[in-house]
Amino acid sequence: MTSDVIDTRPWPRAMRAGLHGGMVLLVATFLFPFFWMVSNALRTDAEIFAVPPRLLPDSWEWGNFSAAWSYLPFGQFFLNSMLVAAAITAIVLVVSSLAAYAFARLRFPGNGGLFLLYLATLMVPQAVIVIPLFLMMSAIGWVDTYQALIIPMAFSSFGTFLLRQFFLTIPRELEEAALIDGATRLRILLTVFVPLARPALGLLALFTFTGQWNSFLWPLIVINGPEHATIPLGLTLFQGQQGIEWNYMMAGATISMLPGFLLTVLLHRFIFKGIAIGSGLGGR
Amino acid sequence: MAQQIARPSLGHPRVLDRARARPAVESYSPTRSDPWTALWFLLPSLLGLILFLVVPLVASLVLSFTNWQIIGQARFVGFSNYVNLTTRDPIFWQVVANTVLFTVEYLLLNIGIALGLAVWISRLSWGKRFFRLAFFLPTFMPMVGIALVWQLMLTPRGLVDGVIALTGLGLPNVLAESTLALQALVLLTLWSHVGYNLMLFGAALESIPESYLDAAAIDGASGWQNFWLIKLPMISPSLFFGTVLTAITTLQAFDQVYALTRGGPGSSTATLGYAIYNQGFVTYKMGYASALAWILFALIMLLTIMQLRLQRRWVHYDQ
């Protein structure tokens, strides 16, 4: 927080009011596309391109949401996305905690070098590996399956990096007693590190879940039909239909944004702190 | 005080040195089984990374020297994919230009706007949290959904068109006009992701100790001097982190291109990410697409190395 003593001087009172007013206007403009999406999701198809454009629907067609839900199997897409994002998040949490503990606390030859290699993998673009990955999936018969959506995407080293930074800040004294008592390393990880690192684990879960919920390229490549399609892929199936039903599309888009909306609103303080930790500001 | 702030971030040599120099080993419990324990702890992630990252990475490099097309025999063709791309492909250079233009323009706008908004919001006496949250809202939402909303607004007879028609002026079909379509992509990507860097810079600005600004006040510093001489250097590690991360992701842009323009009109909005998908999974030229993918990878490495080198000139790490 900056000090008021300094900050008031360059900005006279009128200017401060202007700064607030301007920001309110800016935010209202920024949020407009959300309003437009929901407003169009609740219209009849005929009203979408009304001249002149109308801000609010004439008749509120709440039925559009259930219609979109069955127009394409949107309920299925929603469940698929939930399943895939949750499964990947669970695997990432376990795998990253184990690796992060090794890098933060265990002595083994090449610790530093291997960690650098893990870091370097973050630079590899997804577009480079998806072609061989697809060939792999078709070789083992996994194309158009849940496991193809889940398993290859569950091993990013971002989590290992994030958790290692956090584990390094945990004082050694906390585990020494347990070590002397002969506790295994796994037990120490579970009983000392995991409870203390809950904020970092929560942050990793949040980023992984939303990232996977939004993921598009890999499902587009490895999934063939609506049965295993996730929400972003399902939305583009709407696009492919003859004559776009814009009201249903907007209803679908609204549904696709709900989890992200809820998570952001509920966890915004946590996100603000977490982004600082993730960038190394609050870690070490 | 100074140690609480401006800690080195990802990519800074000091973090890496630390990883090398002090791999968390001290005198207690130097059990001999540590390397084996470490192996078990690392095994899941190692196996996963090798199977789903290293193997595909190597395979894609090998593929890029073949003419693999799913059906038929794959043949080793040396550098001919790369040669064909750069000398014969009618759209390759346009795709590279699109990608670079999109990335550079987007990066400058994103960092500039995020920084401007972060500083603006940090000077407000109420509503800081709400304003930041508002700009952050689209960040965790699917780009495909966002692109659909923008498509509805920008489509002929859509909202933007309709509002401009009210003024008596006509608007060309934005998404069918090659220069405008790329700008539409920049706008939509900014809308969806400017909030992340805004949060990042906002957090960094809040971590500047009051005492620094108090001291500057005593010395009679102006608002501009505060910004250029204190705030900007103090948040430079976050600025650097945000710039590198944004550049890496923007070069790979795919989702919004696919959902909004499918690379069109013509190939005026085709990015490298889109071209790779198109060659690999629409026309099934897997070898050719792999060569394209490695060119994208090379571009990412080049830009990242450039940024790592430049950071010495402008990023301040306070110890």
PDB file of C-alpha atoms in Angstrom, chain B residues 23 45 76 90 95-96 99 104 137 139 172 178-179 182 189 192-193 217 250 295:
ATOM      1  CA  PRO B  23      20.143 -28.621  -3.261  1.00  0.00           C
ATOM      2  CA  SER B  45       6.930 -37.437 -12.983  1.00  0.00           C
ATOM      3  CA  PHE B  76      13.323 -39.993 -44.895  1.00  0.00           C
ATOM      4  CA  PRO B  90       2.958 -20.094 -50.880  1.00  0.00           C
ATOM      5  CA  VAL B  95       2.100 -17.245 -41.600  1.00  0.00           C
ATOM      6  CA  VAL B  96       5.407 -16.321 -39.962  1.00  0.00           C
ATOM      7  CA  THR B  99       2.556 -14.797 -36.005  1.00  0.00           C
ATOM      8  CA  VAL B 104       4.699  -8.225 -31.046  1.00  0.00           C
ATOM      9  CA  LEU B 137     -12.814 -12.384 -14.991  1.00  0.00           C
ATOM     10  CA  THR B 139      -8.842 -15.225 -17.680  1.00  0.00           C
ATOM     11  CA  PRO B 172     -16.741  -3.276 -43.531  1.00  0.00           C
ATOM     12  CA  SER B 178      -7.664  -9.304 -43.866  1.00  0.00           C
ATOM     13  CA  THR B 179      -6.099  -6.457 -41.867  1.00  0.00           C
ATOM     14  CA  LEU B 182      -6.029  -9.848 -37.306  1.00  0.00           C
ATOM     15  CA  THR B 189      -6.986 -11.969 -26.911  1.00  0.00           C
ATOM     16  CA  SER B 192      -9.445 -12.381 -22.416  1.00  0.00           C
ATOM     17  CA  HIS B 193      -5.935 -12.239 -20.950  1.00  0.00           C
ATOM     18  CA  ALA B 217       8.648  12.251  -0.747  1.00  0.00           C
ATOM     19  CA  THR B 250       1.154 -15.732 -27.648  1.00  0.00           C
ATOM     20  CA  ILE B 295      10.213 -23.630 -36.607  1.00  0.00           C
TER      21      ILE B 295
END
